[in-house]
Amino acid sequence: MESSPHRVSDVMTHAVVAVGRKALFKDIVERMEEWKVSALPVLEGDGRVIGVVSEADLLPKEEFRDSDPDRFTQLRRLTDLAKAGAVSAEELMSTPAVTVHSDATLAEAARIMALRHVKRLPVVNAEGILEGVVSRGDLLKVFLRPDNDLADEIRRDIVDVLFPAPVEPVHIIVSDGVATLTGRVGDAARIPLAARLVQGVEGVVGVDCRLTDAGSDAG
């Protein structure tokens, strides 16, 4: 028994703007501005992702435009200095690209973004072919799920499974993403598990579990 986690395929953007390895610096900047994106996948051949050009890859050209870095800076920032003189995507791109598969969970995608300090991930298939892009904003879309949908999923996938015969009906109210559960159940040992599972439902912001043990009323 588990609630079905949302996958990257549920929220990713399928229409993706990308560039080839020979794309020029100015063209890359113009494309980013036109499409309002902060990074572009770099493709080769039949659409295989070979790298990503981000705003961070482009900024060294401006940073070092009028500077004459000392020896220490040159040694410490060799990569950035190389990118300051770059004119094409293959010289600018970060490679290998940090990517994700469409069947990854949103939590997995969020973890990759956090660990690798990126805002967007190309979504690729097993052969590395581009299928879409997922951004931080896409991962937050699950929090737009209607409260009624959340309550229905909690009822169907968690409450009805853990407590098929409650002493009294379990009431589920979801308001602004916060799920409140009330009622008396016969198996008190499952209450903490219920709270954890509800917290794991995609789109739930918080949980107020007020379920009580019917056995505590005895005597």
CSV table of C-alpha atoms in Angstrom, one decimal:
chain,number,residue,atom,x,y,z
A,1,MET,CA,0.0,0.0,0.0
A,2,GLU,CA,1.4,3.4,-1.0
A,3,SER,CA,0.2,6.6,-2.5
A,4,SER,CA,1.4,6.9,-6.1
A,5,PRO,CA,4.2,9.5,-6.3
A,6,HIS,CA,4.0,12.0,-9.1
A,7,ARG,CA,6.7,11.6,-11.7
A,8,VAL,CA,8.7,14.1,-13.7
A,9,SER,CA,6.6,13.1,-16.8
A,10,ASP,CA,3.5,14.5,-15.0
A,11,VAL,CA,4.9,18.1,-14.7
A,12,MET,CA,7.7,18.5,-17.3
A,13,THR,CA,7.6,20.8,-20.3
A,14,HIS,CA,7.6,18.9,-23.5
A,15,ALA,CA,8.3,21.7,-25.9
A,16,VAL,CA,11.9,22.5,-25.3
A,17,VAL,CA,14.2,25.1,-26.9
A,18,ALA,CA,17.8,23.8,-27.4
A,19,VAL,CA,20.9,24.6,-29.3
A,20,GLY,CA,23.6,22.6,-31.2
A,21,ARG,CA,27.2,22.5,-30.2
A,22,LYS,CA,28.2,25.2,-32.9
A,23,ALA,CA,25.6,27.8,-31.7
A,24,LEU,CA,27.3,31.1,-31.2
A,25,PHE,CA,27.3,33.1,-27.9
A,26,LYS,CA,25.0,35.9,-29.1
A,27,ASP,CA,22.5,33.4,-30.5
A,28,ILE,CA,22.4,31.6,-27.2
A,29,VAL,CA,21.7,34.8,-25.3
A,30,GLU,CA,19.0,35.8,-27.7
A,31,ARG,CA,17.3,32.5,-27.4
A,32,MET,CA,17.4,32.6,-23.6
A,33,GLU,CA,15.8,36.0,-23.7
A,34,GLU,CA,13.2,35.1,-26.3
A,35,TRP,CA,12.1,32.0,-24.4
A,36,LYS,CA,12.7,33.4,-20.9
A,37,VAL,CA,14.8,30.5,-19.7
A,38,SER,CA,18.0,30.4,-17.7
A,39,ALA,CA,19.6,27.4,-19.4
A,40,LEU,CA,19.6,25.5,-22.7
A,41,PRO,CA,20.4,21.9,-23.5
A,42,VAL,CA,23.1,21.4,-26.1
A,43,LEU,CA,22.1,18.6,-28.5
A,44,GLU,CA,24.0,16.5,-31.0
A,45,GLY,CA,22.9,14.2,-33.8
A,46,ASP,CA,19.4,12.8,-33.2
A,47,GLY,CA,18.8,14.9,-30.1
A,48,ARG,CA,21.2,13.4,-27.6
A,49,VAL,CA,22.0,15.8,-24.7
A,50,ILE,CA,25.7,16.4,-24.5
A,51,GLY,CA,25.7,19.4,-22.2
A,52,VAL,CA,23.9,22.5,-20.9
A,53,VAL,CA,24.6,26.2,-21.3
A,54,SER,CA,23.4,28.2,-18.4
A,55,GLU,CA,23.5,31.9,-17.5
A,56,ALA,CA,26.3,31.0,-15.1
A,57,ASP,CA,28.3,29.8,-18.1
A,58,LEU,CA,27.8,33.0,-20.0
A,59,LEU,CA,28.5,35.5,-17.2
A,60,PRO,CA,32.3,35.1,-17.0
A,61,LYS,CA,32.5,37.0,-20.4
A,62,GLU,CA,31.1,40.1,-18.7
A,63,GLU,CA,32.8,39.5,-15.4
A,64,PHE,CA,36.3,39.4,-16.9
A,65,ARG,CA,35.7,41.9,-19.7
A,66,ASP,CA,37.8,44.7,-18.3
A,67,SER,CA,39.8,42.8,-15.7
A,68,ASP,CA,43.3,41.5,-15.6
A,69,PRO,CA,43.1,38.6,-13.0
A,70,ASP,CA,46.2,38.0,-10.9
A,71,ARG,CA,48.0,34.6,-10.9
A,72,PHE,CA,46.0,33.3,-7.9
A,73,THR,CA,42.7,34.1,-9.6
A,74,GLN,CA,43.8,32.5,-12.9
A,75,LEU,CA,44.7,29.3,-11.1
A,76,ARG,CA,41.5,29.3,-9.0
A,77,ARG,CA,39.1,30.1,-11.9
A,78,LEU,CA,40.6,28.4,-14.9
A,79,THR,CA,37.3,27.2,-16.1
A,80,ASP,CA,35.6,30.5,-15.8
A,81,LEU,CA,38.4,32.3,-17.6
A,82,ALA,CA,38.2,29.8,-20.4
A,83,LYS,CA,34.5,30.5,-20.7
A,84,ALA,CA,35.2,34.2,-20.8
A,85,GLY,CA,36.9,33.7,-24.1
A,86,ALA,CA,34.4,31.2,-25.5
A,87,VAL,CA,32.3,31.9,-28.5
A,88,SER,CA,30.3,28.7,-29.1
A,89,ALA,CA,28.1,26.3,-27.1
A,90,GLU,CA,30.6,23.5,-27.2
A,91,GLU,CA,33.1,25.9,-25.5
A,92,LEU,CA,30.6,27.3,-23.0
A,93,MET,CA,28.6,24.2,-22.0
A,94,SER,CA,28.8,22.4,-18.7
A,95,THR,CA,29.4,18.7,-19.5
A,96,PRO,CA,28.4,16.0,-18.9
A,97,ALA,CA,24.9,17.4,-18.5
A,98,VAL,CA,23.0,16.9,-15.3
A,99,THR,CA,19.8,15.1,-16.4
A,100,VAL,CA,16.8,13.2,-15.1
A,101,HIS,CA,14.6,10.5,-16.5
A,102,SER,CA,10.9,11.0,-17.0
A,103,ASP,CA,9.9,8.2,-14.6
A,104,ALA,CA,11.9,9.8,-11.7
A,105,THR,CA,9.8,11.0,-8.8
A,106,LEU,CA,9.5,14.7,-8.1
A,107,ALA,CA,11.4,14.2,-4.9
A,108,GLU,CA,14.3,12.6,-6.8
A,109,ALA,CA,14.3,15.5,-9.3
A,110,ALA,CA,14.3,18.0,-6.4
A,111,ARG,CA,17.2,16.2,-4.7
A,112,ILE,CA,19.3,16.3,-7.9
A,113,MET,CA,18.6,20.1,-8.4
A,114,ALA,CA,19.6,20.8,-4.8
A,115,LEU,CA,22.7,18.7,-4.8
A,116,ARG,CA,23.9,19.9,-8.2
A,117,HIS,CA,22.8,23.6,-7.7
A,118,VAL,CA,20.8,23.8,-10.9
A,119,LYS,CA,17.4,25.3,-11.7
A,120,ARG,CA,16.4,23.2,-14.7
A,121,LEU,CA,17.0,19.6,-15.7
A,122,PRO,CA,16.9,18.1,-19.2
A,123,VAL,CA,14.6,15.1,-19.2
A,124,VAL,CA,16.2,12.3,-21.2
A,125,ASN,CA,15.3,8.7,-22.2
A,126,ALA,CA,17.6,5.7,-21.7
A,127,GLU,CA,19.6,6.6,-24.8
A,128,GLY,CA,20.1,10.2,-23.6
A,129,ILE,CA,17.7,11.7,-26.1
A,130,LEU,CA,15.9,14.8,-25.0
A,131,GLU,CA,12.3,14.4,-24.1
A,132,GLY,CA,11.6,17.6,-22.2
A,133,VAL,CA,12.8,19.9,-19.4
A,134,VAL,CA,11.7,20.1,-15.8
A,135,SER,CA,12.3,23.3,-13.7
A,136,ARG,CA,12.0,24.2,-10.1
A,137,GLY,CA,8.6,25.8,-10.9
A,138,ASP,CA,7.4,22.6,-12.5
A,139,LEU,CA,8.1,20.7,-9.3
A,140,LEU,CA,5.9,23.1,-7.4
A,141,LYS,CA,2.9,22.5,-9.6
A,142,VAL,CA,1.8,19.6,-7.4
A,143,PHE,CA,0.9,22.2,-4.7
A,144,LEU,CA,-1.8,23.5,-7.0
A,145,ARG,CA,-3.7,20.3,-6.7
A,146,PRO,CA,-7.3,20.9,-5.5
A,147,ASP,CA,-8.0,20.2,-1.9
A,148,ASN,CA,-10.8,17.8,-2.9
A,149,ASP,CA,-8.4,15.7,-5.0
A,150,LEU,CA,-6.0,15.5,-2.1
A,151,ALA,CA,-8.7,14.4,0.3
A,152,ASP,CA,-9.9,11.8,-2.2
A,153,GLU,CA,-6.4,10.3,-2.5
A,154,ILE,CA,-5.9,10.3,1.2
A,155,ARG,CA,-9.2,8.5,1.7
A,156,ARG,CA,-8.7,6.0,-1.1
A,157,ASP,CA,-5.0,5.1,-0.8
A,158,ILE,CA,-4.3,5.6,2.9
A,159,VAL,CA,-7.3,5.7,5.3
A,160,ASP,CA,-9.4,3.0,3.7
A,161,VAL,CA,-6.4,0.7,3.5
A,162,LEU,CA,-5.0,1.3,7.0
A,163,PHE,CA,-8.4,1.6,8.8
A,164,PRO,CA,-10.9,-0.5,6.8
A,165,ALA,CA,-13.2,-0.8,9.8
A,166,PRO,CA,-12.8,2.3,12.1
A,167,VAL,CA,-14.8,2.6,15.3
A,168,GLU,CA,-16.3,5.8,13.9
A,169,PRO,CA,-15.9,7.4,10.5
A,170,VAL,CA,-12.5,9.0,9.8
A,171,HIS,CA,-13.1,12.5,8.7
A,172,ILE,CA,-10.6,14.1,6.2
A,173,ILE,CA,-10.6,17.8,5.7
A,174,VAL,CA,-8.0,19.4,3.4
A,175,SER,CA,-7.8,23.2,3.5
A,176,ASP,CA,-5.1,25.1,1.5
A,177,GLY,CA,-3.1,21.8,1.3
A,178,VAL,CA,-3.2,21.1,5.1
A,179,ALA,CA,-4.8,17.8,5.8
A,180,THR,CA,-6.7,17.2,9.1
A,181,LEU,CA,-7.7,13.7,10.1
A,182,THR,CA,-10.2,13.1,12.9
A,183,GLY,CA,-11.9,10.0,14.2
A,184,ARG,CA,-11.4,6.9,16.5
A,185,VAL,CA,-9.7,3.9,15.2
A,186,GLY,CA,-9.2,0.4,16.6
A,187,ASP,CA,-5.5,0.0,15.6
A,188,ALA,CA,-3.7,2.8,17.2
A,189,ALA,CA,-0.3,1.5,16.2
A,190,ARG,CA,-1.1,2.6,12.6
A,191,ILE,CA,-1.8,6.2,13.5
A,192,PRO,CA,1.8,7.4,13.1
A,193,LEU,CA,2.1,5.5,9.9
A,194,ALA,CA,-1.0,7.2,8.6
A,195,ALA,CA,0.4,10.6,9.4
A,196,ARG,CA,3.6,9.9,7.6
A,197,LEU,CA,1.9,8.6,4.5
A,198,VAL,CA,-0.5,11.6,4.3
A,199,GLN,CA,2.6,13.9,4.6
A,200,GLY,CA,4.0,12.0,1.6
A,201,VAL,CA,1.0,12.7,-0.7
A,202,GLU,CA,2.1,15.0,-3.5
A,203,GLY,CA,0.6,18.4,-2.9
A,204,VAL,CA,0.1,18.1,0.9
A,205,VAL,CA,1.6,21.1,2.7
A,206,GLY,CA,1.0,19.9,6.3
A,207,VAL,CA,-0.7,17.3,8.4
A,208,ASP,CA,-2.8,17.6,11.5
A,209,CYS,CA,-3.5,14.0,12.6
A,210,ARG,CA,-6.1,14.0,15.4
A,211,LEU,CA,-6.9,10.3,15.1
A,212,THR,CA,-7.4,8.7,18.5
A,213,ASP,CA,-7.3,5.2,19.9
A,214,ALA,CA,-10.7,3.8,20.6
A,215,GLY,CA,-9.3,1.5,23.2
A,216,SER,CA,-8.4,4.4,25.4
A,217,ASP,CA,-12.1,5.0,25.9
A,218,ALA,CA,-12.6,1.6,27.4
A,219,GLY,CA,-13.5,1.3,31.1
